[in-house]
Short mmCIF file of C-alpha atoms and ligand atoms in Angstrom, two decimals:
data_model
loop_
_atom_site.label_atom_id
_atom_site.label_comp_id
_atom_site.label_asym_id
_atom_site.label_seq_id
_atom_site.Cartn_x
_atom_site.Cartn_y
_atom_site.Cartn_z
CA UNK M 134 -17.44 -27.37 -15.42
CA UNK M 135 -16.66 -31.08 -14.31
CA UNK M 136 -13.20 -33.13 -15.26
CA UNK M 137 -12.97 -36.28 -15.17
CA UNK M 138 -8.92 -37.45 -14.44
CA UNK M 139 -7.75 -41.11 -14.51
CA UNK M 140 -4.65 -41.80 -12.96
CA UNK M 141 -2.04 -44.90 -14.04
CA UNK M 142 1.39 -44.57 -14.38
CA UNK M 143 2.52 -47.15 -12.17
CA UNK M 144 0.62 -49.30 -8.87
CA UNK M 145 -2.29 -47.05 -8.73
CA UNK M 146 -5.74 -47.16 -10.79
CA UNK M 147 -7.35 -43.99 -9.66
CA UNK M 148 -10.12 -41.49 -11.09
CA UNK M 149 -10.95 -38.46 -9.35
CA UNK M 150 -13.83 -35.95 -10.56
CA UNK M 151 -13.04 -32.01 -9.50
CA UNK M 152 -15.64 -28.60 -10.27
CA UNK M 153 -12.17 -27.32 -9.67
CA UNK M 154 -13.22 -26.02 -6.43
CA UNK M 155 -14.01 -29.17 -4.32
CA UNK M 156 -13.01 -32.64 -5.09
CA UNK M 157 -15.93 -34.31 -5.24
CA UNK M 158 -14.45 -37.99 -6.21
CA UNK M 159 -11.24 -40.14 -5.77
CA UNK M 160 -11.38 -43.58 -6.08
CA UNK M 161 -8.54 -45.83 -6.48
CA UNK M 162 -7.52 -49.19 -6.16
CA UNK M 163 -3.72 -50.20 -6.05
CA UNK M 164 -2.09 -53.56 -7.67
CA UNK M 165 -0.33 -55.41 -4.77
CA UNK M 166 2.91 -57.67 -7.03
CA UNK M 167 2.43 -61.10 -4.91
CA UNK M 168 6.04 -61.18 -4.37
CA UNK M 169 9.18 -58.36 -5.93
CA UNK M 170 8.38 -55.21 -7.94
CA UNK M 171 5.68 -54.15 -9.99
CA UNK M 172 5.30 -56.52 -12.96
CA UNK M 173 4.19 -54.13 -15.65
CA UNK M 174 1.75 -56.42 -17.42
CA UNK M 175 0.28 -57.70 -14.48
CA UNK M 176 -0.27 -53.62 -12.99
CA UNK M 177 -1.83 -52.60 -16.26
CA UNK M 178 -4.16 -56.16 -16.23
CA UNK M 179 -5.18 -54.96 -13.02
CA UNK M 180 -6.13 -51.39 -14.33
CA UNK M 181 -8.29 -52.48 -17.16
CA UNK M 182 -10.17 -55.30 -14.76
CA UNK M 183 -10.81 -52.43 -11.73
CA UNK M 184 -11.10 -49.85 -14.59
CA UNK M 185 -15.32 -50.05 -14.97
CA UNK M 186 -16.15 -50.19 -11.09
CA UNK M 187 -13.33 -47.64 -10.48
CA UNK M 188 -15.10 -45.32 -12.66
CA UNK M 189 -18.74 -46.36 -12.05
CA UNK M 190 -18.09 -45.57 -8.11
CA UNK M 191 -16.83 -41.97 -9.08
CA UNK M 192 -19.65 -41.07 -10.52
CA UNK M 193 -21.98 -42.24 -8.16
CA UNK M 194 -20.06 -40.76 -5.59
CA UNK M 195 -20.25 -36.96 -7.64
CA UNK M 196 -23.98 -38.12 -8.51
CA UNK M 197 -23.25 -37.31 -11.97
CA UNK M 198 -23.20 -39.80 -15.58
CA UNK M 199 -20.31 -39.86 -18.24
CA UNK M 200 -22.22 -36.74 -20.34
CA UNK M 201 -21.84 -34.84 -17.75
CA UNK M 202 -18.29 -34.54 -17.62
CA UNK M 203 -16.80 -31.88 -19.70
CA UNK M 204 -12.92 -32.45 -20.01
CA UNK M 205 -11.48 -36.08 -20.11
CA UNK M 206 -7.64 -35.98 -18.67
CA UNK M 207 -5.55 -38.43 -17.96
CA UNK M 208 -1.78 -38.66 -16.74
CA UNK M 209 0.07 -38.81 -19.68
CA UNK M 210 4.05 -39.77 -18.07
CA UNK M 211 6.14 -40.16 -16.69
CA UNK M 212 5.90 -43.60 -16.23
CA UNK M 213 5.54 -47.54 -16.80
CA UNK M 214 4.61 -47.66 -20.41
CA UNK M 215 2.18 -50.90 -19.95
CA UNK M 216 0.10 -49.32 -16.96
CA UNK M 217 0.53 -46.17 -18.34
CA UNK M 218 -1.04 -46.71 -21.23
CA UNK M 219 -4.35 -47.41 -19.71
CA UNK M 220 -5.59 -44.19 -18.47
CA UNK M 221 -4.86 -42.48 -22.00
CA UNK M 222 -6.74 -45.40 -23.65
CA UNK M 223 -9.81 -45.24 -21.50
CA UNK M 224 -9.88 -41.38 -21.58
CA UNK M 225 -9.15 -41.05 -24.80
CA UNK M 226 -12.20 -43.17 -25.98
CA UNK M 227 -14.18 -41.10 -23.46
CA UNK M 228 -13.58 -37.84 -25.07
CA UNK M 229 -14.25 -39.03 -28.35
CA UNK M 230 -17.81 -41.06 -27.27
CA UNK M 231 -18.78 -37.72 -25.95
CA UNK M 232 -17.00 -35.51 -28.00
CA UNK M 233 -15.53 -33.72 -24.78
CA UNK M 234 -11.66 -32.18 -24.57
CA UNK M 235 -8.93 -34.50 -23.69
CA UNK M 236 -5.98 -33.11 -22.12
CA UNK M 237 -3.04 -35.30 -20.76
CA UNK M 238 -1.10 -34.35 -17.42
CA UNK M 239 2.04 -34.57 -16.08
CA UNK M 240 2.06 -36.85 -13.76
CA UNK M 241 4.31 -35.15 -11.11
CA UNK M 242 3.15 -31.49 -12.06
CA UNK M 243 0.07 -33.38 -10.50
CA UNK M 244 1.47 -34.04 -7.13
CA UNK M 245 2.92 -30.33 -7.40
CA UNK M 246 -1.00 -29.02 -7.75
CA UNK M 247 -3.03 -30.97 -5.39
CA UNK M 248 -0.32 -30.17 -2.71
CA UNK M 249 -0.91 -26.30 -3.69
CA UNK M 250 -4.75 -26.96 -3.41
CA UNK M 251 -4.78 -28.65 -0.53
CA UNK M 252 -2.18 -26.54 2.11
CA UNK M 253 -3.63 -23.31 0.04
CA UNK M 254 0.00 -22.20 -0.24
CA UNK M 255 0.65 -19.75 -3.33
CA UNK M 256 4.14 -20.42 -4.40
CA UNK M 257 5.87 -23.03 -1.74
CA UNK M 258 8.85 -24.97 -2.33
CA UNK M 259 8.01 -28.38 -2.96
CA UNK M 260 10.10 -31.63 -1.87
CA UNK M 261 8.11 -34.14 -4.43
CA UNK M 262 9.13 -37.77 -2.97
CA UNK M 263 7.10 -41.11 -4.85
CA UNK M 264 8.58 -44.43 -6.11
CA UNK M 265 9.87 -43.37 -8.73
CA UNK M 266 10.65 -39.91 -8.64
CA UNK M 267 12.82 -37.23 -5.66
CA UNK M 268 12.82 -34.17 -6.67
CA UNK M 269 13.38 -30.73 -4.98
CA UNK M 270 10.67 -28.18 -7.01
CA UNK M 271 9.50 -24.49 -6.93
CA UNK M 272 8.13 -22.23 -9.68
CA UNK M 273 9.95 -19.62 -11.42
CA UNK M 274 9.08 -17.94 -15.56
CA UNK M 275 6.18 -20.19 -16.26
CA UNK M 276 7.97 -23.26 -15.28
CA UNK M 277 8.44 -25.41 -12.26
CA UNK M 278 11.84 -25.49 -12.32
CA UNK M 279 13.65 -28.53 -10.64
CA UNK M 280 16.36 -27.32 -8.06
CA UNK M 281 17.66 -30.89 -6.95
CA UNK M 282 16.89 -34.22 -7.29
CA UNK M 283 18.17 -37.83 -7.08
CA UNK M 284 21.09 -38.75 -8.82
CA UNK M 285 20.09 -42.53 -9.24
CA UNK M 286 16.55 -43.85 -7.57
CA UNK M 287 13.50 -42.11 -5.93
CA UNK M 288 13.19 -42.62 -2.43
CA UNK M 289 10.23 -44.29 -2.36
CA UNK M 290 12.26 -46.78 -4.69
CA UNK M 291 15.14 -47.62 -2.23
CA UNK M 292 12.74 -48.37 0.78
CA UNK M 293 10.68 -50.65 -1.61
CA UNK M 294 13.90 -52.22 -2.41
CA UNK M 295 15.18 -52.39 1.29
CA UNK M 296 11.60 -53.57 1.91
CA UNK M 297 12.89 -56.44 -0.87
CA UNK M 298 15.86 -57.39 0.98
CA UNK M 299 13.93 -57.59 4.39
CA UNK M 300 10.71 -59.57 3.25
CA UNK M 301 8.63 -56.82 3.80
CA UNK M 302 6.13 -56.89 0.84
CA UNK M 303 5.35 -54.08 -1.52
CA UNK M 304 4.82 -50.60 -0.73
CA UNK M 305 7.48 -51.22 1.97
CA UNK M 306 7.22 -47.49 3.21
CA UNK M 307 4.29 -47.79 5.65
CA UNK M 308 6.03 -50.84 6.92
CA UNK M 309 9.04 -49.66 7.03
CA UNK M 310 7.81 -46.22 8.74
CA UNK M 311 6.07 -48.78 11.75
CA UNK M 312 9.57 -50.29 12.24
CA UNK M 313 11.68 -47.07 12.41
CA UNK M 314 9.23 -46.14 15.10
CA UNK M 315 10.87 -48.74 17.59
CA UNK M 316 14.47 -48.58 16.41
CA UNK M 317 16.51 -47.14 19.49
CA UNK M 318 20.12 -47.53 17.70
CA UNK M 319 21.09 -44.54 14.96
CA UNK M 320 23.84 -46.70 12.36
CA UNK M 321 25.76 -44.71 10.46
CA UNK M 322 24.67 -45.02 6.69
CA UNK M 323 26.27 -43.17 3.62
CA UNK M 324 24.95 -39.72 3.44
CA UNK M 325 25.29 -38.91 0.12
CA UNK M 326 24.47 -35.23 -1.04
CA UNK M 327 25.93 -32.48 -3.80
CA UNK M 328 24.02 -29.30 -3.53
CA UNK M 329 20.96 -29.94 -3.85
CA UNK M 330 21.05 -33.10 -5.53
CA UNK M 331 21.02 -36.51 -3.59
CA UNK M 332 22.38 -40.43 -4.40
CA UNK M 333 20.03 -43.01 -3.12
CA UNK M 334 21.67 -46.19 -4.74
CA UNK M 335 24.90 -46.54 -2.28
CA UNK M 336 22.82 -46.28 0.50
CA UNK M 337 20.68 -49.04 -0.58
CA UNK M 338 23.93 -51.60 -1.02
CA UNK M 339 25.40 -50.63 1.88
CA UNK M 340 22.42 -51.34 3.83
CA UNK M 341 22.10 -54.88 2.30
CA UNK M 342 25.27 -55.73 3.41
CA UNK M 343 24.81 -55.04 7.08
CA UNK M 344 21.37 -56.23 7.30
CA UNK M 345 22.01 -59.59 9.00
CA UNK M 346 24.09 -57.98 11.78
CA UNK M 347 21.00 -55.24 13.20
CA UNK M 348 17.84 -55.63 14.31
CA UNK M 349 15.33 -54.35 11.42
CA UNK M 350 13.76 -51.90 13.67
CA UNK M 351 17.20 -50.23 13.90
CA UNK M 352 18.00 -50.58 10.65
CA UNK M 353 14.53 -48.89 9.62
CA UNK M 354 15.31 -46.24 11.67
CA UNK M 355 18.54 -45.49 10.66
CA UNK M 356 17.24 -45.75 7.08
CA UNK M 357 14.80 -43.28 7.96
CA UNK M 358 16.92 -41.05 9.66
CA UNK M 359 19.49 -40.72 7.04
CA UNK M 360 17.37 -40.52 3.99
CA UNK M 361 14.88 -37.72 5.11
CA UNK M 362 17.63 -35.77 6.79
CA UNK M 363 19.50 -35.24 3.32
CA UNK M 364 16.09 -34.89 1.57
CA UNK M 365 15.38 -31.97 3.91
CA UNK M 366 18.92 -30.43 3.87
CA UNK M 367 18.28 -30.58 0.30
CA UNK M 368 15.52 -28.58 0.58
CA UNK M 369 16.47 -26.27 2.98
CA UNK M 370 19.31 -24.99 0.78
CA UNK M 371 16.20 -24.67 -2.12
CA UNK M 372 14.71 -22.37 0.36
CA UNK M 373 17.61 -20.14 1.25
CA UNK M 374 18.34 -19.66 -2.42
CA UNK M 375 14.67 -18.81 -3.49
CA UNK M 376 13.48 -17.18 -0.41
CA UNK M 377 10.04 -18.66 -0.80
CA UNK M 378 8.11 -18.38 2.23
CA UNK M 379 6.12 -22.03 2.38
CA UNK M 380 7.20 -25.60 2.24
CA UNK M 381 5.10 -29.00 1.31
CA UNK M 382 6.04 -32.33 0.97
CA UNK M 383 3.94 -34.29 -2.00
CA UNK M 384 4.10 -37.98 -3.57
CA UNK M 385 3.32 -40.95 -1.91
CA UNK M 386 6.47 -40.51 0.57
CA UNK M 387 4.63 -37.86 2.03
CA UNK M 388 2.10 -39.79 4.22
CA UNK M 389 5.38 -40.27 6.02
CA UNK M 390 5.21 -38.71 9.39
CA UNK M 391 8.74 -38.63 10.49
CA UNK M 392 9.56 -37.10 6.82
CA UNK M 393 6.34 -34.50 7.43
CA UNK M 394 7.83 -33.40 11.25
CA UNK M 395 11.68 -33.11 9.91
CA UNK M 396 10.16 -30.93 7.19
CA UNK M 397 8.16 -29.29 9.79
CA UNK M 398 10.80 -28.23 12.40
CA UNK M 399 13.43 -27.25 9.57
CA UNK M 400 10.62 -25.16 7.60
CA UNK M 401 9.53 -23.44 11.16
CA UNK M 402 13.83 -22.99 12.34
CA UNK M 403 13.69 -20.76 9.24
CA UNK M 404 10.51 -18.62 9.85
CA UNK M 405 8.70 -20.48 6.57
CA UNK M 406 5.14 -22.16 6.79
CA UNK M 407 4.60 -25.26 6.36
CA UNK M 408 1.93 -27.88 6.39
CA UNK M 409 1.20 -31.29 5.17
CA UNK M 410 -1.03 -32.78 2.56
CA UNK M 411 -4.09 -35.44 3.65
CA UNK M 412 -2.81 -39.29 3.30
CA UNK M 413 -5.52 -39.28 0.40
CA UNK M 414 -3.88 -36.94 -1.55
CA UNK M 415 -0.13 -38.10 -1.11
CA UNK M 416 -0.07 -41.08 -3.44
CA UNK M 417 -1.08 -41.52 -6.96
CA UNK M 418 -4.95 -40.45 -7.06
CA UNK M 419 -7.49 -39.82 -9.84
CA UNK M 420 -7.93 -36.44 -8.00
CA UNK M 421 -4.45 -34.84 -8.60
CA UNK M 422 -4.69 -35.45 -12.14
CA UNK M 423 -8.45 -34.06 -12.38
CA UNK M 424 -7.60 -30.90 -10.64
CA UNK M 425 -4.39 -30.32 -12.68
CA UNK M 426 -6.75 -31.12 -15.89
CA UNK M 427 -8.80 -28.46 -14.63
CA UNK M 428 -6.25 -26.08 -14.54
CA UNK M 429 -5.03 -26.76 -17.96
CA UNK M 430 -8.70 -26.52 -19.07
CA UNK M 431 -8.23 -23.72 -21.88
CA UNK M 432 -4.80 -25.44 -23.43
CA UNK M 433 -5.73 -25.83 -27.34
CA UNK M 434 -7.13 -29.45 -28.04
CA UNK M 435 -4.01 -31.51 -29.42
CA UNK M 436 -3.29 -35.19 -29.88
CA UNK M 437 -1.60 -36.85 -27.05
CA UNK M 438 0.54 -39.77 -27.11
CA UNK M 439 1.17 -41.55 -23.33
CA UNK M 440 5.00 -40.24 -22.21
CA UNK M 441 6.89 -42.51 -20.42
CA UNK M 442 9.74 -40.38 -19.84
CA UNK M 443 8.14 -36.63 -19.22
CA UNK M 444 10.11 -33.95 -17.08
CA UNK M 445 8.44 -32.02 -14.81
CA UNK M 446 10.97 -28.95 -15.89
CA UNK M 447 10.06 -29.46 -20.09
CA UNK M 448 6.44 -28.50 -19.35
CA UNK M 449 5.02 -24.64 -19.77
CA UNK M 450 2.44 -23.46 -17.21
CA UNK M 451 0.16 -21.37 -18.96
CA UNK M 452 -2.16 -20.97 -16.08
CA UNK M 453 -0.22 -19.21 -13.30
P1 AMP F 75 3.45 -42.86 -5.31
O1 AMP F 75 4.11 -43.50 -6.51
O2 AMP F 75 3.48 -41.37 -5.34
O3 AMP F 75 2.07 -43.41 -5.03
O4 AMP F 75 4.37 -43.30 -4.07
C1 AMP F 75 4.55 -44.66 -3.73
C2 AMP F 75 5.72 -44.82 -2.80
O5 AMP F 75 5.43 -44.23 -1.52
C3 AMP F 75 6.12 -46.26 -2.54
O6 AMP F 75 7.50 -46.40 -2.81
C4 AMP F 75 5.81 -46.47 -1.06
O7 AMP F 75 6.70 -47.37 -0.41
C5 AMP F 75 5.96 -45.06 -0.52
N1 AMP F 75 5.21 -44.85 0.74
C6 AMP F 75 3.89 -44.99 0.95
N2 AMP F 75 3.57 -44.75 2.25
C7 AMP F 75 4.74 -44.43 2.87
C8 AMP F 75 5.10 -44.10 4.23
N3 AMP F 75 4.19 -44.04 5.21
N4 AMP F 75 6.40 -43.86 4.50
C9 AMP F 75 7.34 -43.92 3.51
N5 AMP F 75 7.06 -44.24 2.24
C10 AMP F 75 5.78 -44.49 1.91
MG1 MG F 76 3.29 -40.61 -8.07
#
């Protein structure tokens, strides 16, 4: 059996072909906003222009044509309704063409599944960090059940928005990540967290405020420093209260290093395992939501509608 999964809910045009053993495609290509935030109608412009090659390379890559492909899936939310849009379209016409299954994916359940896939670990606790999204995730009665999560912005949000501030162009994280690497100076930033849950948005104003008097490298690191440590207290408490025995980082925040070797030492402190996902698999890709279609290959056929807002907790998992 071969699915076919097309990823857009935000930056990323991706489509990823799976057997649902290996991966055996994931192409992508990611809109770059010339200056700011993603413009919505400019991201999904950019899907439907690198849509044909995107797919064409794919196949080529899996050696396989369009008939081949058995399920069509697509990420169906959440996300930004213009790009998002796109991958339901496209797929959508697919399955019909063909007359193959369609099934739409949650986006994040995604990230969840290629992070299980790819560290091999059964039932881990997952800290699931992107642009848009923070959230603190493990399984439990046939759903994955969301232990903490931001209050205000995802993660990946405030450094793109610190990136803003400092003229550091969009994704700001890799950037960002370079800088914190030479900061010497820790300054103390608001470190804001209730249980499990975390605030993100204070940090980012305070931060503004200040930036003229440090040195960006310092302030990167700082940033850095703060953010991850609550992120991983955060988790760390999810951990004690489940008693699961693996952690993983997923989401585009996860190509991260200093994130990945926080999460490391806290994980090993506490007897748990822990590894980290490939770079390829950490941001959006085709592949996550391939695999995931895969999984969710004997759900009944159904219309689907794109889902802009789509919790990870209102979904059941038939499949584990
Ligand atoms: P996603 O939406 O899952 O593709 O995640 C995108 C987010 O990941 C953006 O906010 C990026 O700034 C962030 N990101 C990408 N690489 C890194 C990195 N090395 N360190 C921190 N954040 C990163
Ligand atoms: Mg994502």
């Amino acid at each position: 059996m071969l699915v076919l999964g097309i990823e857009s809910t935000a930056h990323t045009f991706g489509v990823g072909i799976t057997d649902g053993k290996e991966i055996v495609a994931n192409e992508k290509d990611t809109y770059k906003p010339k200056q700011g935030g993603i413009i919505p109608r400019e991201a999904a412009d950019h899907h439907y222009k690198f849509a044909p090659n995107i797919i064409k390379s794919a196949l080529d890559k899996a050696s396989v044509k369009l008939k081949d492909i058995d399920i069509f899936a697509f990420s169906q939310g959440p996300g930004i309704y213009s790009p998002l849009k796109v991958s339901f379209q496209i797929s959508n016409f697919l399955s019909q063409k063909y007359k193959k299954k369609l099934i739409g994916v949650n986006h994040c359940i995604a990230h969840l599944e290629i992070a299980r896939k790819e560290t091999g670990f059964e039932d881990p606790v997952m800290l699931y960090v992107s642009g848009g999204n923070t959230q603190i995730i493990t399984f439990a009665e046939g759903h994955y059940r969301v232990f903490g999560e931001t209050q205000d912005i995802g993660v990946g949000n405030l450094l793109d928005k610190f990136g803003r501030v400092m003229g550091i162009s969009f994704p700001a994280g890799p950037e960002i990540e370079k800088y914190a690497s030479k900061g010497k100076r820790y300054i103390p930033l608001p470190y804001s967290i209730k249980g499990m849950d975390v605030s993100l948005s204070g940090i980012e104003t305070f931060i503004s405020n200040i930036k003229d008097k440090h040195s960006v490298e310092d302030l990167s690191f700082s940033l850095q420093e703060t953010v991850f440590s609550m992120l991983i207290e955060a988790s760390e408490r999810a951990l004690a209260y489940t008693e699961k025995e693996s952690f993983v980082i997923t989401g585009g925040v996860a190509a991260n290093k200093r994130l990945n070797e926080m999460g490391r030492i806290m994980a090993e402190s506490r007897g748990v395992k822990f590894k980290s996902i490939p770079m390829e698999y950490a941001g959006d890709n085709g592949a996550m939501i391939a695999y995931t279609g895969y999984l969710m290959k004997n759900e009944p056929e159904k219309d689907y509608l794109p889902k802009p807002v789509f919790r990870t907790d209102s979904v059941k998992i038939n499949y584990r």
